[in-house]
mmCIF file with all atom_site columns, C-alpha atoms in Angstrom:
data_model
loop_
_atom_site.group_PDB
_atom_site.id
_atom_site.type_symbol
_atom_site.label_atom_id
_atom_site.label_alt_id
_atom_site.label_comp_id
_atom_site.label_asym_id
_atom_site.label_entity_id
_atom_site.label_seq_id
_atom_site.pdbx_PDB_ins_code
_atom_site.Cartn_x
_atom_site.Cartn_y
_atom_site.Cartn_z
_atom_site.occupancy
_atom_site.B_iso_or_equiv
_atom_site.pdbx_formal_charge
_atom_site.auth_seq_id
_atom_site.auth_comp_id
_atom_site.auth_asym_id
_atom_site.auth_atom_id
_atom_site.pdbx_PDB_model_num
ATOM 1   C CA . UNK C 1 1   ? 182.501 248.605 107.538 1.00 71.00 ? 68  UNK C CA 1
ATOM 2   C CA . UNK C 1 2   ? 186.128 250.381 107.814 1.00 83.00 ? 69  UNK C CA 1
ATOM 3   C CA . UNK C 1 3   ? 186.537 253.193 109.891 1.00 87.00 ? 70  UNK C CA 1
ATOM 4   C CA . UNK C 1 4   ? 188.266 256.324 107.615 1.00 89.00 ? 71  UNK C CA 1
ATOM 5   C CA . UNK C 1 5   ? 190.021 258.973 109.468 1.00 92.00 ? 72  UNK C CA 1
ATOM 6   C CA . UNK C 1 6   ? 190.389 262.373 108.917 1.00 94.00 ? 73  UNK C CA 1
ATOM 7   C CA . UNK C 1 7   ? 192.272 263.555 106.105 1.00 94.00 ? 74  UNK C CA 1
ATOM 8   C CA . UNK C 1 8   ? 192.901 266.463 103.212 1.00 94.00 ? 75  UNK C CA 1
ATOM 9   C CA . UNK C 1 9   ? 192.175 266.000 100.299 1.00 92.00 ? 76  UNK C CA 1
ATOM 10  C CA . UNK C 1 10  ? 194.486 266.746 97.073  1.00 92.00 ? 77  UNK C CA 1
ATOM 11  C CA . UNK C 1 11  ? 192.857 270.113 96.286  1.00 93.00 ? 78  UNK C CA 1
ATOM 12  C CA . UNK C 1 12  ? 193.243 270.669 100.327 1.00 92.00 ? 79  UNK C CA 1
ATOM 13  C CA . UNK C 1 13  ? 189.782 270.244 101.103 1.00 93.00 ? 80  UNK C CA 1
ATOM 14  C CA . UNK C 1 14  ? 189.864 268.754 104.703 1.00 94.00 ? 81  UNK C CA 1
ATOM 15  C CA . UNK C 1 15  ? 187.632 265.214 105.001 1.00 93.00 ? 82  UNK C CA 1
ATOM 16  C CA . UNK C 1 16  ? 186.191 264.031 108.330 1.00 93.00 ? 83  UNK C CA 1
ATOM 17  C CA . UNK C 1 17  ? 186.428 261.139 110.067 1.00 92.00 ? 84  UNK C CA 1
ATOM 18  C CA . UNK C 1 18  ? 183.592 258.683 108.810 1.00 89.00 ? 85  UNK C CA 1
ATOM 19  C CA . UNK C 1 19  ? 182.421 254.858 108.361 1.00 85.00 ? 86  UNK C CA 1
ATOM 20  C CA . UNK C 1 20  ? 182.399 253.713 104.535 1.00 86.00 ? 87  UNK C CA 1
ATOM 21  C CA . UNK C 1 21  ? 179.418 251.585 104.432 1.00 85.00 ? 88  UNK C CA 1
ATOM 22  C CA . UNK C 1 22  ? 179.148 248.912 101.253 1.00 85.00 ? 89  UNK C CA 1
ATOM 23  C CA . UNK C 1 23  ? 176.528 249.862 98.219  1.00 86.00 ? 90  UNK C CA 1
ATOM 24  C CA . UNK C 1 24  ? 173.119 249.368 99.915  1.00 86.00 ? 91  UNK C CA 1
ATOM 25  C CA . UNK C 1 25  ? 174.173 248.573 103.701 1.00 88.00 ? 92  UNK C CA 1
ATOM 26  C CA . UNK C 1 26  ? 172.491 251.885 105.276 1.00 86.00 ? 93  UNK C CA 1
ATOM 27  C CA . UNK C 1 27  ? 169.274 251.114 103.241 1.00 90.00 ? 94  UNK C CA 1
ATOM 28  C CA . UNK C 1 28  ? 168.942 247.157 104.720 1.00 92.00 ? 95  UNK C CA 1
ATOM 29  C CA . UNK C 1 29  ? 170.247 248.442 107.910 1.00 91.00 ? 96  UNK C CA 1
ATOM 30  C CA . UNK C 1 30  ? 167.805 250.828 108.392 1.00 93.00 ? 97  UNK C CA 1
ATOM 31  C CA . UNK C 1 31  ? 165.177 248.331 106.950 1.00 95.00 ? 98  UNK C CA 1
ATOM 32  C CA . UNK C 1 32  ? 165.898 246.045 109.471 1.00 94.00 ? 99  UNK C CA 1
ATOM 33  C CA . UNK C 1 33  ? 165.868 248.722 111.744 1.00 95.00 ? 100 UNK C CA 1
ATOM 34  C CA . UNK C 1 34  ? 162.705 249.720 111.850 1.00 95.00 ? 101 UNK C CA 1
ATOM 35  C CA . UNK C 1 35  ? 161.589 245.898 111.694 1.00 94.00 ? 102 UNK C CA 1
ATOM 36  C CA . UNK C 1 36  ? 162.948 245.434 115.069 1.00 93.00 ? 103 UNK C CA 1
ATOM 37  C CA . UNK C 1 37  ? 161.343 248.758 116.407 1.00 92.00 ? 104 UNK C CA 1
ATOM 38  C CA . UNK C 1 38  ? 157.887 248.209 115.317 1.00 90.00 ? 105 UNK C CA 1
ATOM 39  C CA . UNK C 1 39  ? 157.944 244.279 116.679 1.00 89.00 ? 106 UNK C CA 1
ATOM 40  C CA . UNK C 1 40  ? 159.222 245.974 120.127 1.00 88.00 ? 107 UNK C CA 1
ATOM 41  C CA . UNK C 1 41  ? 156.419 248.355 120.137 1.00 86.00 ? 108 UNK C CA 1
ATOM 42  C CA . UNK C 1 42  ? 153.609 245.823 118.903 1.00 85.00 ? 109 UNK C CA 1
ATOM 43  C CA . UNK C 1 43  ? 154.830 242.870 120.886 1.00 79.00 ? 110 UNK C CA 1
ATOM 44  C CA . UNK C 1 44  ? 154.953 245.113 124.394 1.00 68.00 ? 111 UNK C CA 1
ATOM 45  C CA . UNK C 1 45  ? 151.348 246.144 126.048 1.00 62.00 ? 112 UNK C CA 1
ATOM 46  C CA . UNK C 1 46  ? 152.951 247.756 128.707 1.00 57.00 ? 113 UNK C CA 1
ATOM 47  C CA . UNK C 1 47  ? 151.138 245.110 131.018 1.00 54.00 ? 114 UNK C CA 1
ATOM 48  C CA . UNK C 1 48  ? 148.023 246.890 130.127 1.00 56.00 ? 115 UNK C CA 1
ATOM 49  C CA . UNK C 1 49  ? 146.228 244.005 129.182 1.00 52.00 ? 116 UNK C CA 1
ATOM 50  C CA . UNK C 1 50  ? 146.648 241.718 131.624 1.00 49.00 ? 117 UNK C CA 1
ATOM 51  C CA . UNK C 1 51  ? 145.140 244.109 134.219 1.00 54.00 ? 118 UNK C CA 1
ATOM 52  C CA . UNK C 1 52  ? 142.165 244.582 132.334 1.00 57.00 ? 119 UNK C CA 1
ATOM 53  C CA . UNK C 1 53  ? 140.846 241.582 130.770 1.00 61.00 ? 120 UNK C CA 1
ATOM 54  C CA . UNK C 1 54  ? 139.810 238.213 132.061 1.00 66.00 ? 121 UNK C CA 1
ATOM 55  C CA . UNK C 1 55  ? 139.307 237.335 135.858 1.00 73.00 ? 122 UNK C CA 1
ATOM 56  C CA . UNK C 1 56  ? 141.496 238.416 138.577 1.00 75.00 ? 123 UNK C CA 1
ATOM 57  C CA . UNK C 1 57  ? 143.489 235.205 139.257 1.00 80.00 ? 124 UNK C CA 1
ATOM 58  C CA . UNK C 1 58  ? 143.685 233.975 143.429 1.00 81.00 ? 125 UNK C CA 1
ATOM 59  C CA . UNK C 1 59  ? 146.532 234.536 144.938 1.00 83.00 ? 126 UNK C CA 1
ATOM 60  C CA . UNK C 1 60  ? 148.644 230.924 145.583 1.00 79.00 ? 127 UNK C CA 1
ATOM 61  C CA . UNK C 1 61  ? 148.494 229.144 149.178 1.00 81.00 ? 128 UNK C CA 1
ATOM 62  C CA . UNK C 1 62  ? 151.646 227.515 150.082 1.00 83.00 ? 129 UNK C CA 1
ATOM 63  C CA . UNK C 1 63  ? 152.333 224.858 149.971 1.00 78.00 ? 130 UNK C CA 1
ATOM 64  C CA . UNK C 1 64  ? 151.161 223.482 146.971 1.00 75.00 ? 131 UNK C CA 1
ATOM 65  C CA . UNK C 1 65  ? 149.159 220.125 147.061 1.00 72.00 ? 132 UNK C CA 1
ATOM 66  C CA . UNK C 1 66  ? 148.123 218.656 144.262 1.00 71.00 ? 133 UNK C CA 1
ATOM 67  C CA . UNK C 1 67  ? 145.191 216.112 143.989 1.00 71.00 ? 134 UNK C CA 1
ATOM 68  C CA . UNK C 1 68  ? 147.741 212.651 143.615 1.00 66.00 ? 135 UNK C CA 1
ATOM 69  C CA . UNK C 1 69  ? 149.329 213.405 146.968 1.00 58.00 ? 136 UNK C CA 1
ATOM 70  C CA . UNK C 1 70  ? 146.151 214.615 148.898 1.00 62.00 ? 137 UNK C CA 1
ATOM 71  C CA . UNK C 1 71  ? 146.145 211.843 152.165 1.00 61.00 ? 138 UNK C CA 1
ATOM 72  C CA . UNK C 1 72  ? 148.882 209.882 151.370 1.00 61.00 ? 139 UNK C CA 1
ATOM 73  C CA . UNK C 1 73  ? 152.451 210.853 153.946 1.00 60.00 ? 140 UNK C CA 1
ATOM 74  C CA . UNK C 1 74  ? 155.157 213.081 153.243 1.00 61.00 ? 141 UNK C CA 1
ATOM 75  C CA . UNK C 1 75  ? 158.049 212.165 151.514 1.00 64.00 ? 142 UNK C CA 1
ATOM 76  C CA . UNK C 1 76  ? 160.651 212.329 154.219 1.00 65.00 ? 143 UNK C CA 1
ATOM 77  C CA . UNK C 1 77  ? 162.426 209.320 154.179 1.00 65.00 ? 144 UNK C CA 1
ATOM 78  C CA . UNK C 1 78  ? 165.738 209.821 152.128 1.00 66.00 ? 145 UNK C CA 1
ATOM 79  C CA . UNK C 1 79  ? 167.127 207.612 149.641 1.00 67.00 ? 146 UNK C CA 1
ATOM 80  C CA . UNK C 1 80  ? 169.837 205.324 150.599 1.00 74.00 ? 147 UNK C CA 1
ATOM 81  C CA . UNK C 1 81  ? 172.709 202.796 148.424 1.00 72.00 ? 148 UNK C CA 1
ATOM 82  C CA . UNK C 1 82  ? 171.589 199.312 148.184 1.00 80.00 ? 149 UNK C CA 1
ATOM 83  C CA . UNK C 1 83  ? 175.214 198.263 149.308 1.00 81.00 ? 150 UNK C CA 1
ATOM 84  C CA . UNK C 1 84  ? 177.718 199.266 152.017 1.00 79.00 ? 151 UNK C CA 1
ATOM 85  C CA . UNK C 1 85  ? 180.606 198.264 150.012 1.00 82.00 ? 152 UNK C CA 1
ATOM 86  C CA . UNK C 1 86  ? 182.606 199.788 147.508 1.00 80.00 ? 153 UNK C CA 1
ATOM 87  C CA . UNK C 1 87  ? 182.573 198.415 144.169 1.00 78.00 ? 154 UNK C CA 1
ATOM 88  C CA . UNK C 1 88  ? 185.829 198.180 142.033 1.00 81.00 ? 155 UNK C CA 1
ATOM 89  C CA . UNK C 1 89  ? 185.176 198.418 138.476 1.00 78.00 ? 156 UNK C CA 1
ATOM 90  C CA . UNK C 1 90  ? 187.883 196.116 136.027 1.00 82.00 ? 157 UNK C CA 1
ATOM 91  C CA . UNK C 1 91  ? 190.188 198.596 134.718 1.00 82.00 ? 158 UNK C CA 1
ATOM 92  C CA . UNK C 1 92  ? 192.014 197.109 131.328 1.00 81.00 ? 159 UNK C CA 1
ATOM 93  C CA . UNK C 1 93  ? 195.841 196.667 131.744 1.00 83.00 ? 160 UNK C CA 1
ATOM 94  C CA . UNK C 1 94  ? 198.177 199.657 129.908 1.00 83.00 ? 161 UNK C CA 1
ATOM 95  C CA . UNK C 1 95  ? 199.136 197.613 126.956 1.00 84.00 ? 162 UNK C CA 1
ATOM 96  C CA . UNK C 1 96  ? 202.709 198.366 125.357 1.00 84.00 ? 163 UNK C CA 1
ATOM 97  C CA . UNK C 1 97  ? 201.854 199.756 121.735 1.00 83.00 ? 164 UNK C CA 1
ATOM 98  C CA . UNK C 1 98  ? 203.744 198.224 118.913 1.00 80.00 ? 165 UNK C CA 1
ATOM 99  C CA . UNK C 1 99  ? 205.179 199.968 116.104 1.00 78.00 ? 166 UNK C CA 1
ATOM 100 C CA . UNK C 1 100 ? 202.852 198.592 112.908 1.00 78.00 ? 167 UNK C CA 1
ATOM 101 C CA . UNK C 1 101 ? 204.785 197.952 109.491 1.00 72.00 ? 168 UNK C CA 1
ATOM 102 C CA . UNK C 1 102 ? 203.685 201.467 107.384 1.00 77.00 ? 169 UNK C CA 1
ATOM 103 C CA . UNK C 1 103 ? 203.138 198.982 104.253 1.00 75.00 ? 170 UNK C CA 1
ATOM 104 C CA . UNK C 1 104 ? 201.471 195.404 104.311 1.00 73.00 ? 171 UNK C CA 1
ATOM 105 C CA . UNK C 1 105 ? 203.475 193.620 101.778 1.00 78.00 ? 172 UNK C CA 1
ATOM 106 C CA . UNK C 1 106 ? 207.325 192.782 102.126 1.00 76.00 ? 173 UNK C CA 1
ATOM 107 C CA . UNK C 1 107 ? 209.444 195.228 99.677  1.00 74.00 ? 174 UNK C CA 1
ATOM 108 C CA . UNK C 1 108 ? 212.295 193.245 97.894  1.00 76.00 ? 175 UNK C CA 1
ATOM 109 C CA . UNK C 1 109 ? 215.184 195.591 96.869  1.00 72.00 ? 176 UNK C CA 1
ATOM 110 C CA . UNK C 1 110 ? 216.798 193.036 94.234  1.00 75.00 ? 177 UNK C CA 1
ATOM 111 C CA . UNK C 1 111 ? 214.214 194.080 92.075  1.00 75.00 ? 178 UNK C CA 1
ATOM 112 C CA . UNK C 1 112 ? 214.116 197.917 92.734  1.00 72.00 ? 179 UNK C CA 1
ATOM 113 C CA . UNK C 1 113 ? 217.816 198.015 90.014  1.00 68.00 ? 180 UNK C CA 1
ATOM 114 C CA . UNK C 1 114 ? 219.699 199.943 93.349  1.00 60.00 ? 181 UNK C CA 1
ATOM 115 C CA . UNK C 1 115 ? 222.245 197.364 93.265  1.00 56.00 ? 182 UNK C CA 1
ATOM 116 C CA . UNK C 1 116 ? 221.980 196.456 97.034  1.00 49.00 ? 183 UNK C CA 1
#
């Protein structure tokens, strides 16, 4: 979607600045438009709904128990490593790369006519 500036014209009528849209763009465009604006205005009840319908839900009472850890004693002891000494890992030695032959058969020259 270029951007034309302002110009004159041949016969000197003046031209304003405008967009230049492609055959059919503004029509999708504002198709799509009004798409998006009517699934806004559907899809939001303005939290109407929710304040009218159903039962009022409790308020929540902190902390939260659930029924597994009813009676049983709080989790405060913390984790801890099963060693006290560090572990080296093997690291594999730097190895020196070699240069590799770019073609896997030998090339004989004799037979090539240079005269070598």
């Amino acid at each position: 979607m270029p951007f034309i500036q302002k110009y004159v014209r041949s016969d000197g009528t003046p031209v304003r600045a405008h967009y230049r849209w492609a055959q059919g763009a503004r029509r999708e465009m504002t198709i799509i438009a009004f798409a998006a604006l009517a699934a806004v205005s559907f899809g939001h009840n303005g939290g109407q709904a929710a304040q009218n319908s159903g039962p009022q839900k409790a308020p929540a009472q902190y902390p939260i128990l659930f029924s597994e850890n009813v009676g049983r004693a709080p989790r405060g002891v913390e984790p801890r490593p099963t060693v006290s000494y560090p572990i080296k890992f093997d690291t594999p030695k730097p190895t020196v790369k070699r240069p590799t032959p770019t073609v896997s058969y030998p090339i004989d020259f004799s037979t090539l006519g240079s005269g070598r």
